[in-house]
Amino acid sequence: MPTKYIIVTGGVLSGLGKGIAAASIGHLLSSKLKIVPIKCDGYLNVDPGTMNPFEHGEVFVLDDGGEVDMDFGHYERFLAVTCQTKWNLTMGKVFDMVRQKERRGDYLGKTVQYIPHVTNVIKDHVFSVAKDENPDLVIVEIGGTVGDIENELFLESMRQLKEDVGRENIIYIHLTYVPIPYGVSEQKSKPTQQSVNLLKQRGIFPDIIIGRCSEFLTKEIKGKISSFCDVSPEAVITGLDVEDIYEIPIIFEREGLPEIIHKKLNIYSPPDLRKWKQLIENIRHPTREITVAMCGKYTKLEDSYASIVESFNHCSGHLGCKVNLQWVETTDLKDTSFLDQVDGIVVPGGFGSRGAEGKIEAIRQARERDIPFLGLCLGLQLGVIEFCRNVCGLTGANSTEMDPNTPHPVIDILPEQREISDKGGTMRLGAYPALLKEGSVVRKLYGTEEASERHRHRYEVNPAYHDTILEHGLVFSGTSRDGRLVEFIELPASKYFVATQAHPELKSRMEKPAPLFFGFVKACLG
Ligand code: GLN
């Protein structure tokens, strides 16, 4: 069977959940097909690694060290694939490739133009991923909204793709918005019509339209969209507003999306959602409840911590327990009375000194009052700083990231990072194994001698302070194979005081929650 292609575009407005729609489509088709997701982003950054989380949400990190769009989190969680950096194509990468080709002389004698040179680079990249992986199906998600200048070249490339792969091997799915204006109480199709018209002007005629709506689309509106937009009524699918994104595959299945894709692409891969539905049921009908304080500085945008939120959802699915996240902004944190109301605290990853002292204070109280604590990356570093200041008696201990002149640089820059000045793609990135200490909480949770988790950092626990810290009772429950890097710490005889230099949230799955989160939630339940 030739590789089939599904192109997912979006219209009307951004933020409708195109990534989740693409991932859900993949989930529904994954029982019998090998699927590779590709995401095209129109911005000129090479990758989102240099962007503030407020700009772009969480930066997702892959095993291979790539810093990619957060939609890859959805793909990995919904498709059970390990994605690769190459599968995220940005306009920054495209222009980089075109420029390199031009300098090499690949275009000698020719004027380099958007069409065909830039569009060819985009298509060649897609084909090269397909060649590497030999998948049954490639799902290409085009970022942004039809009509955005920055995505025109991606759309044009996807239009051309049908000639290259054959019309029978490709379908176009367009996600739009169906509002129900206040006072009218009626589903409205006009924005969808206009958005499909924009797409048609670009030579793309959608095969399937998903209308995001707060209700199931009525037969009438499906009929209307069908006749105005030139698709069959059964190819108009509701993209229902849901509380939990994991419900989307269930909605799409109910709306008949798998069948229509099977028919149009001549494939057969029936969904099996039994296990998935059971886990969702557990999330929907929890028997227990906990409140967890998320102590960070990007708390105004939940997307900044998307994978952490999902990791807790995964725990809920398995433990039948609702996890209420209380977002605590630690910049200028004075009032710590929130700690009286919570069952546990998480200190997530972060950069720079803003908010650090507030987090350290929260960790101190967690340790002294035996409130379950989970530290992630920066959370481990601040946990070590707190321990050094208040248990080891190292007054003024700090990270050289926060205070370059600290008398006790207990967290310091990794030696291999010292000479690096470029900011993009230069941190310690990707999956690294850690040896887990026998008898430790962490070893029990993973159930293995080694654990491989993903990283994104420049600083480490300073080896010059290892002995002092250990003598005072903190346990290094996981280290790099050579013992130099502290990857996991824990405090014995506490309910749960565990932190890691890694980001285990990035590998948590509905089917298999991240062990450190699982242990933390269980400890919060008491
Ligand atoms: N800023 C810290 C470092 O670079 C922690 C990074 C993080 O939390 N991802 O080491």
Coordinates of C-alpha atoms and ligand atoms in Angstrom, one line a residue:
M1 CA 0.0 0.0 0.0
P2 CA 1.4 3.5 -0.8
T3 CA 1.8 5.9 2.1
K4 CA -1.4 7.8 2.6
Y5 CA -1.6 11.4 3.7
I6 CA -4.1 13.4 5.8
I7 CA -3.6 17.1 5.8
V8 CA -5.1 19.0 8.7
T9 CA -5.7 22.7 8.3
G10 CA -7.6 25.2 10.5
G11 CA -9.9 28.2 9.9
V12 CA -11.8 31.0 11.5
L13 CA -9.6 31.5 14.5
S14 CA -6.7 29.9 16.3
G15 CA -6.9 27.9 19.5
L16 CA -9.6 25.5 18.2
G17 CA -7.5 22.5 19.0
K18 CA -6.1 21.5 15.7
G19 CA -3.3 19.6 17.3
I20 CA -5.6 17.6 19.5
A21 CA -7.9 17.0 16.5
A22 CA -4.9 15.7 14.5
A23 CA -3.7 13.5 17.4
S24 CA -7.2 12.2 17.9
I25 CA -7.6 11.2 14.2
G26 CA -4.3 9.4 14.5
H27 CA -5.4 7.7 17.7
L28 CA -8.5 6.4 16.0
L29 CA -6.5 5.0 13.0
S30 CA -3.6 3.6 14.9
S31 CA -4.8 0.1 15.6
K32 CA -3.5 -1.3 12.3
L33 CA -1.5 1.5 10.8
K34 CA 2.0 2.9 11.4
I35 CA 1.4 6.7 11.6
V36 CA 3.9 9.6 11.5
P37 CA 2.7 13.1 12.5
I38 CA 4.4 16.1 10.9
K39 CA 3.7 19.6 12.2
C40 CA 4.4 22.7 10.1
D41 CA 4.8 26.0 11.9
G42 CA 4.9 29.3 10.1
Y43 CA 7.2 31.3 12.4
L44 CA 10.8 32.1 11.5
N45 CA 12.4 30.7 14.7
V46 CA 14.2 27.5 13.9
D47 CA 12.4 25.9 16.8
P48 CA 10.3 27.1 19.8
G49 CA 13.2 26.5 22.2
T50 CA 14.1 30.2 22.2
M51 CA 10.6 31.4 22.9
N52 CA 9.1 32.3 26.2
P53 CA 6.3 29.9 27.3
F54 CA 3.9 32.9 27.3
E55 CA 4.5 33.2 23.6
H56 CA 4.1 29.6 22.6
G57 CA 3.1 27.5 25.5
E58 CA 5.3 24.6 26.7
V59 CA 8.4 23.7 24.8
F60 CA 8.2 20.0 24.2
V61 CA 11.4 18.0 24.3
L62 CA 11.9 14.7 22.4
D63 CA 14.1 11.7 23.1
D64 CA 16.5 12.8 20.4
G65 CA 16.9 16.2 22.1
G66 CA 14.7 18.2 19.7
E67 CA 12.8 21.2 21.1
V68 CA 9.5 21.1 19.3
D69 CA 6.0 22.4 19.3
M70 CA 3.8 21.4 22.2
D71 CA 1.5 19.6 19.8
F72 CA 4.1 16.8 19.7
G73 CA 3.1 16.2 23.3
H74 CA -0.5 15.5 22.1
Y75 CA 0.9 13.3 19.3
E76 CA 3.0 11.2 21.6
R77 CA 0.3 10.9 24.2
F78 CA -2.4 9.9 21.7
L79 CA -0.4 7.9 19.2
A80 CA 2.0 6.0 21.3
V81 CA 4.9 7.0 19.0
T82 CA 8.3 8.4 19.8
C83 CA 8.5 11.5 17.7
Q84 CA 11.6 13.0 16.0
T85 CA 12.8 16.5 15.7
K86 CA 12.7 16.2 11.9
W87 CA 8.9 15.9 12.1
N88 CA 8.5 19.5 13.2
L89 CA 9.1 21.8 10.2
T90 CA 9.2 25.5 10.9
M91 CA 9.5 28.3 8.3
G92 CA 12.8 29.1 10.1
K93 CA 14.1 25.6 9.2
V94 CA 12.7 25.8 5.6
F95 CA 14.5 29.2 4.9
D96 CA 17.7 27.8 6.5
M97 CA 17.6 24.8 4.1
V98 CA 16.8 27.0 1.1
R99 CA 19.7 29.4 1.9
Q100 CA 22.1 26.5 2.4
K101 CA 21.1 25.0 -1.0
E102 CA 21.6 28.4 -2.6
R103 CA 25.0 28.9 -1.1
R104 CA 26.1 25.4 -2.1
G105 CA 25.2 26.2 -5.7
D106 CA 22.3 23.8 -6.0
Y107 CA 20.2 26.5 -7.8
L108 CA 23.1 27.8 -9.9
G109 CA 21.8 29.9 -12.8
K110 CA 18.3 30.1 -11.4
T111 CA 16.4 32.8 -9.6
V112 CA 15.4 31.3 -6.2
Q113 CA 11.7 31.7 -5.7
Y114 CA 8.9 30.8 -3.3
I115 CA 7.4 28.6 -5.9
P116 CA 8.9 26.1 -6.8
H117 CA 12.0 26.3 -4.7
V118 CA 10.6 26.9 -1.2
T119 CA 7.6 24.7 -1.8
N120 CA 9.9 21.9 -3.1
V121 CA 12.0 22.1 0.0
I122 CA 8.8 21.6 2.1
K123 CA 7.5 18.7 0.0
D124 CA 11.0 17.1 -0.1
H125 CA 11.1 17.3 3.7
V126 CA 7.8 15.6 4.0
F127 CA 8.8 12.9 1.5
S128 CA 12.1 12.4 3.3
V129 CA 10.3 11.8 6.6
A130 CA 8.0 9.3 4.8
K131 CA 11.1 7.6 3.3
D132 CA 12.9 7.3 6.6
E133 CA 9.9 5.8 8.4
N134 CA 8.0 4.1 5.7
P135 CA 4.6 4.7 7.5
D136 CA 1.2 3.7 6.3
L137 CA -0.1 7.1 7.0
V138 CA 1.4 10.6 7.4
I139 CA -0.7 13.2 9.2
V140 CA 0.5 16.7 8.4
E141 CA -0.8 19.5 10.6
I142 CA -0.5 23.0 9.2
G143 CA -0.2 25.5 12.1
G144 CA -2.2 28.7 12.2
T145 CA -5.3 29.6 10.4
V146 CA -6.0 29.7 6.6
G147 CA -5.4 33.3 5.4
D148 CA -2.3 33.9 7.7
I149 CA 0.5 35.1 5.5
E150 CA 3.1 33.0 7.3
N151 CA 1.4 29.7 6.4
E152 CA 0.7 30.3 2.7
L153 CA 3.8 28.4 1.5
F154 CA 2.9 25.4 3.6
L155 CA -0.7 25.4 2.2
E156 CA 0.6 25.8 -1.3
S157 CA 3.0 22.8 -0.8
M158 CA 0.1 20.7 0.6
R159 CA -2.0 21.7 -2.4
Q160 CA 0.7 20.5 -4.7
L161 CA 1.2 17.3 -2.8
K162 CA -1.9 15.7 -4.3
E163 CA -0.3 15.7 -7.7
D164 CA 2.8 14.0 -6.3
V165 CA 1.1 11.3 -4.2
G166 CA -2.1 10.8 -6.3
R167 CA -5.5 12.1 -5.4
E168 CA -6.6 8.7 -4.0
N169 CA -3.9 8.8 -1.4
I170 CA -4.5 12.1 0.2
I171 CA -7.4 13.8 2.0
Y172 CA -7.8 17.3 3.5
I173 CA -9.5 17.9 6.8
H174 CA -10.4 21.4 7.8
L175 CA -11.2 22.4 11.4
T176 CA -13.5 25.4 11.7
Y177 CA -15.7 27.1 14.3
V178 CA -19.5 26.9 14.5
P179 CA -20.7 29.6 16.9
I180 CA -24.0 29.8 18.7
P181 CA -24.3 33.6 19.2
Y182 CA -26.0 34.8 22.4
G183 CA -29.7 35.5 21.8
V184 CA -29.8 33.7 18.5
S185 CA -29.5 30.2 20.0
E186 CA -28.8 28.7 16.6
Q187 CA -25.6 27.1 15.2
K188 CA -24.2 29.3 12.6
S189 CA -22.4 28.1 9.5
K190 CA -21.2 31.4 7.9
P191 CA -17.6 31.4 9.5
T192 CA -17.2 27.9 8.2
Q193 CA -18.3 28.8 4.7
Q194 CA -16.0 31.8 4.6
S195 CA -13.0 29.8 5.9
V196 CA -13.6 27.0 3.4
N197 CA -13.8 29.6 0.6
L198 CA -10.4 30.9 1.7
L199 CA -9.1 27.4 1.5
K200 CA -10.7 26.8 -2.0
Q201 CA -9.1 30.0 -3.3
R202 CA -5.8 28.3 -2.5
G203 CA -6.8 25.2 -4.4
I204 CA -7.5 23.0 -1.4
F205 CA -11.0 21.4 -1.4
P206 CA -11.6 19.8 2.0
D207 CA -12.9 16.3 2.1
I208 CA -14.0 16.5 5.7
I209 CA -14.9 19.4 7.8
I210 CA -14.8 19.4 11.6
G211 CA -16.9 22.1 13.2
R212 CA -15.9 23.0 16.7
C213 CA -19.0 23.8 18.6
S214 CA -20.4 23.8 22.2
E215 CA -23.1 21.4 21.1
F216 CA -23.3 18.4 18.7
L217 CA -23.9 19.8 15.2
T218 CA -27.5 19.4 14.2
K219 CA -28.6 17.6 11.0
E220 CA -29.7 20.9 9.6
I221 CA -26.3 22.6 10.0
K222 CA -24.5 19.6 8.7
G223 CA -26.7 19.8 5.6
K224 CA -26.1 23.4 5.2
I225 CA -22.3 23.1 5.6
S226 CA -22.4 20.2 3.2
S227 CA -24.2 22.1 0.4
F228 CA -22.3 25.3 0.8
C229 CA -18.9 23.7 1.2
D230 CA -19.2 20.8 -1.2
V231 CA -18.7 17.9 1.2
S232 CA -21.1 15.0 1.9
P233 CA -23.2 15.6 5.1
E234 CA -21.6 12.6 6.8
A235 CA -18.2 14.3 6.2
V236 CA -19.3 17.1 8.5
I237 CA -18.1 16.1 12.0
T238 CA -18.7 17.7 15.4
G239 CA -15.6 18.9 17.3
L240 CA -17.4 19.2 20.6
D241 CA -16.2 21.4 23.4
V242 CA -15.1 18.9 26.1
E243 CA -13.8 19.2 29.6
D244 CA -11.2 16.6 28.9
I245 CA -9.2 16.5 25.6
Y246 CA -9.1 12.6 25.9
E247 CA -12.8 12.6 25.1
I248 CA -12.2 13.9 21.6
P249 CA -11.4 10.5 20.0
I250 CA -14.6 9.2 21.5
I251 CA -16.6 12.1 20.0
F252 CA -15.0 11.6 16.6
E253 CA -15.8 7.9 16.7
R254 CA -19.4 8.6 17.6
E255 CA -19.6 11.1 14.7
G256 CA -18.4 8.4 12.3
L257 CA -15.1 10.0 11.4
P258 CA -13.1 6.7 11.2
E259 CA -15.5 5.2 8.6
I260 CA -15.4 8.3 6.4
I261 CA -11.6 8.3 6.4
H262 CA -11.5 4.6 5.7
K263 CA -13.8 5.1 2.7
K264 CA -12.0 8.1 1.3
L265 CA -8.5 6.7 1.7
N266 CA -9.3 3.1 1.1
I267 CA -7.8 1.9 4.4
Y268 CA -9.2 -0.1 7.2
S269 CA -8.0 0.3 10.8
P270 CA -11.0 0.1 13.2
P271 CA -10.6 2.0 16.5
D272 CA -10.5 0.1 19.8
L273 CA -11.3 2.6 22.5
R274 CA -12.4 0.2 25.3
K275 CA -9.4 0.7 27.6
W276 CA -9.3 4.5 26.8
K277 CA -13.0 4.8 27.6
Q278 CA -12.5 3.1 30.9
L279 CA -9.7 5.5 31.9
I280 CA -11.9 8.5 30.9
E281 CA -14.7 7.1 33.0
N282 CA -12.4 7.1 36.0
I283 CA -11.5 10.7 35.3
R284 CA -15.1 11.7 34.9
H285 CA -16.3 9.9 38.1
P286 CA -13.5 10.3 40.6
T287 CA -14.0 8.8 44.0
R288 CA -11.4 10.9 45.7
E289 CA -10.0 14.4 45.4
I290 CA -6.7 16.2 46.1
T291 CA -5.4 19.7 45.7
V292 CA -1.9 20.3 44.5
A293 CA -0.2 23.7 44.5
M294 CA 1.7 24.4 41.3
C295 CA 4.3 26.9 42.3
G296 CA 5.6 28.6 39.1
K297 CA 6.0 31.8 37.3
Y298 CA 4.2 31.1 34.0
T299 CA 1.0 30.3 35.9
K300 CA -1.1 32.8 33.8
L301 CA -0.9 30.5 30.8
E302 CA -1.8 26.9 31.7
D303 CA -0.3 25.8 28.3
S304 CA 3.1 26.6 29.8
Y305 CA 2.8 23.5 31.9
A306 CA 0.7 21.4 29.5
S307 CA 2.5 18.1 30.0
I308 CA 2.4 18.4 33.8
V309 CA -1.4 18.9 33.6
E310 CA -1.7 15.9 31.4
S311 CA 0.5 13.8 33.7
F312 CA -2.0 14.4 36.5
N313 CA -4.8 13.5 34.2
H314 CA -3.1 10.2 33.5
C315 CA -2.8 9.6 37.3
S316 CA -6.5 10.4 37.7
G317 CA -7.4 7.8 35.0
H318 CA -5.6 5.1 37.0
L319 CA -6.4 6.2 40.6
G320 CA -9.9 7.5 40.1
C321 CA -8.9 10.6 41.9
K322 CA -9.5 14.2 40.9
V323 CA -6.4 16.4 41.0
N324 CA -7.3 20.1 41.5
L325 CA -4.4 22.2 40.5
Q326 CA -4.0 25.5 42.4
W327 CA -1.8 27.8 40.4
V328 CA 0.5 29.8 42.7
E329 CA 2.5 32.6 41.2
T330 CA 5.8 32.7 43.1
T331 CA 7.0 36.1 41.9
D332 CA 7.0 38.2 45.1
L333 CA 5.3 35.4 47.0
K334 CA 4.7 36.6 50.6
D335 CA 1.6 34.8 51.7
T336 CA 2.2 31.1 52.1
S337 CA -1.1 30.3 53.8
F338 CA -2.1 28.3 50.6
L339 CA 0.1 25.5 52.0
D340 CA -2.5 24.9 54.8
Q341 CA -5.1 24.0 52.2
V342 CA -3.1 21.7 49.8
D343 CA -2.2 18.0 49.8
G344 CA 1.0 18.5 48.0
I345 CA 3.2 20.9 46.1
V346 CA 4.9 20.8 42.7
V347 CA 7.8 23.0 41.7
P348 CA 8.1 22.8 37.9
G349 CA 10.9 23.7 35.6
G350 CA 11.9 27.3 34.9
F351 CA 14.6 29.7 34.2
G352 CA 16.1 32.9 35.8
S353 CA 15.8 34.3 39.3
R354 CA 12.3 35.7 39.2
G355 CA 10.1 33.7 41.6
A356 CA 12.9 31.5 42.8
E357 CA 12.9 32.7 46.4
G358 CA 9.1 32.1 46.7
K359 CA 9.6 28.5 45.5
I360 CA 12.4 27.9 47.9
E361 CA 10.2 29.1 50.8
A362 CA 7.4 26.8 49.7
I363 CA 9.8 23.9 49.5
R364 CA 11.2 24.7 53.0
Q365 CA 7.7 24.5 54.4
A366 CA 6.9 21.3 52.5
R367 CA 10.0 19.7 54.0
E368 CA 9.5 20.9 57.5
R369 CA 5.8 20.2 57.6
D370 CA 6.1 17.0 55.7
I371 CA 3.8 18.1 52.8
P372 CA 4.4 15.8 49.7
F373 CA 6.7 17.6 47.3
L374 CA 7.6 16.9 43.7
G375 CA 10.4 18.9 42.1
L376 CA 11.0 19.0 38.3
C377 CA 14.3 20.2 36.9
L378 CA 14.5 23.6 38.5
G379 CA 12.4 22.1 41.2
L380 CA 15.2 19.7 42.1
Q381 CA 17.8 22.5 42.0
L382 CA 15.8 24.7 44.3
G383 CA 15.1 21.7 46.6
V384 CA 18.9 21.2 46.9
I385 CA 19.4 25.0 47.6
E386 CA 16.8 24.9 50.3
F387 CA 18.4 21.8 51.9
C388 CA 21.9 23.4 51.7
R389 CA 20.7 26.6 53.3
N390 CA 18.5 25.3 56.0
V391 CA 19.9 21.8 56.8
C392 CA 23.6 22.0 55.8
G393 CA 23.9 25.5 57.2
L394 CA 25.4 26.9 54.0
T395 CA 24.1 30.5 54.3
G396 CA 23.5 32.2 51.0
A397 CA 23.7 28.9 49.1
N398 CA 22.3 29.4 45.6
S399 CA 22.5 28.6 41.9
T400 CA 24.9 30.6 39.9
E401 CA 22.0 31.1 37.5
M402 CA 20.2 33.2 40.2
D403 CA 23.3 34.7 41.9
P404 CA 26.6 34.5 40.1
N405 CA 28.4 35.7 43.3
T406 CA 26.9 33.3 45.8
P407 CA 29.3 32.1 48.5
H408 CA 28.0 28.5 48.0
P409 CA 27.3 27.7 44.4
V410 CA 25.6 24.4 45.2
I411 CA 24.0 24.5 41.7
D412 CA 26.4 25.5 39.0
I413 CA 26.6 25.5 35.2
L414 CA 27.5 22.2 33.6
P415 CA 31.2 22.2 32.6
E416 CA 30.4 21.5 29.0
Q417 CA 28.0 24.5 29.0
R418 CA 30.6 27.1 30.0
E419 CA 31.9 28.0 26.6
I420 CA 28.5 28.0 24.8
S421 CA 27.1 31.4 23.9
D422 CA 24.4 30.5 21.4
K423 CA 21.0 30.2 23.0
G424 CA 19.2 28.0 20.5
G425 CA 19.3 24.2 20.9
T426 CA 22.4 24.2 23.1
M427 CA 21.1 23.0 26.5
R428 CA 21.6 19.5 27.8
L429 CA 18.6 18.2 25.8
G430 CA 16.9 14.9 25.3
A431 CA 16.8 11.5 27.0
Y432 CA 19.5 10.3 29.3
P433 CA 19.6 7.2 31.5
A434 CA 20.0 7.4 35.3
L435 CA 21.1 4.6 37.6
L436 CA 18.6 4.2 40.4
K437 CA 19.7 3.5 44.0
E438 CA 18.6 0.3 45.5
G439 CA 16.0 0.6 48.2
S440 CA 15.0 4.2 47.1
V441 CA 11.5 5.4 46.6
V442 CA 12.4 6.3 43.0
R443 CA 13.7 2.8 42.3
K444 CA 10.5 1.3 43.6
L445 CA 8.4 3.6 41.5
Y446 CA 10.2 2.8 38.3
G447 CA 10.7 -0.8 39.2
T448 CA 13.9 -0.9 37.1
E449 CA 17.6 -0.4 37.8
E450 CA 17.7 2.4 35.2
A451 CA 15.3 5.1 34.1
S452 CA 15.5 7.2 31.0
E453 CA 13.9 10.6 31.1
R454 CA 14.1 13.7 29.0
H455 CA 16.2 16.8 29.9
R456 CA 16.4 20.5 29.2
H457 CA 18.8 22.3 31.4
R458 CA 22.2 24.0 31.7
Y459 CA 22.8 23.7 35.5
E460 CA 23.6 20.8 37.8
V461 CA 24.1 19.9 41.4
N462 CA 27.7 21.1 41.9
P463 CA 29.9 17.9 42.5
A464 CA 32.0 19.9 45.0
Y465 CA 29.0 19.8 47.4
H466 CA 27.9 16.2 46.9
D467 CA 29.6 14.9 50.1
T468 CA 28.2 17.7 52.3
I469 CA 24.7 17.2 51.0
L470 CA 24.9 13.4 51.4
E471 CA 26.3 13.7 54.9
H472 CA 23.3 15.7 55.9
G473 CA 20.9 13.1 54.8
L474 CA 19.6 13.9 51.4
V475 CA 19.7 10.8 49.2
F476 CA 20.8 10.9 45.6
S477 CA 18.4 8.2 44.4
G478 CA 19.5 8.4 40.8
T479 CA 22.7 9.5 39.1
S480 CA 24.2 9.5 35.6
R481 CA 26.0 6.2 34.9
D482 CA 29.4 7.9 35.8
G483 CA 27.9 9.1 39.1
R484 CA 28.7 12.8 38.4
L485 CA 25.3 14.1 37.6
V486 CA 22.5 14.0 40.2
E487 CA 19.4 13.0 38.4
F488 CA 17.0 12.2 41.3
I489 CA 17.0 13.2 44.9
E490 CA 14.7 12.2 47.8
L491 CA 14.4 12.8 51.5
P492 CA 14.0 9.5 53.5
A493 CA 11.4 9.3 56.2
S494 CA 9.1 11.8 54.6
K495 CA 5.7 11.3 53.0
Y496 CA 7.1 12.1 49.7
F497 CA 10.0 14.4 49.0
V498 CA 11.2 13.5 45.5
A499 CA 12.7 15.6 42.8
T500 CA 14.4 15.0 39.4
Q501 CA 16.7 17.0 37.1
A502 CA 14.6 15.6 34.3
H503 CA 11.1 16.3 33.0
P504 CA 9.3 13.0 33.5
E505 CA 6.0 14.8 32.5
L506 CA 7.2 14.6 28.9
K507 CA 6.9 10.8 28.8
S508 CA 3.7 10.3 30.8
R509 CA 1.0 8.5 28.9
M510 CA -2.7 7.8 29.6
E511 CA -1.8 4.1 29.5
K512 CA 1.3 4.5 31.6
P513 CA 1.4 7.5 33.9
A514 CA 4.9 8.9 34.8
P515 CA 6.1 7.0 37.9
L516 CA 7.1 10.1 39.9
F517 CA 3.7 11.7 39.4
F518 CA 1.9 8.4 40.3
G519 CA 3.9 8.1 43.5
F520 CA 3.3 11.8 44.3
V521 CA -0.5 11.6 43.9
K522 CA -0.6 8.4 46.0
A523 CA 1.3 10.2 48.7
C524 CA -1.1 13.1 48.5
L525 CA -4.0 10.7 48.9
G526 CA -2.3 9.6 52.1
Ligands
GLN1 N1 17.2 26.9 34.7 C1 17.6 25.6 35.1 C2 18.8 25.1 34.2 O1 19.0 25.6 33.2 C3 16.5 24.6 35.1 C4 15.9 24.4 33.7 C5 14.6 23.7 33.7 O2 13.9 23.7 34.7 N2 14.2 23.2 32.6 O3 19.4 24.2 34.6

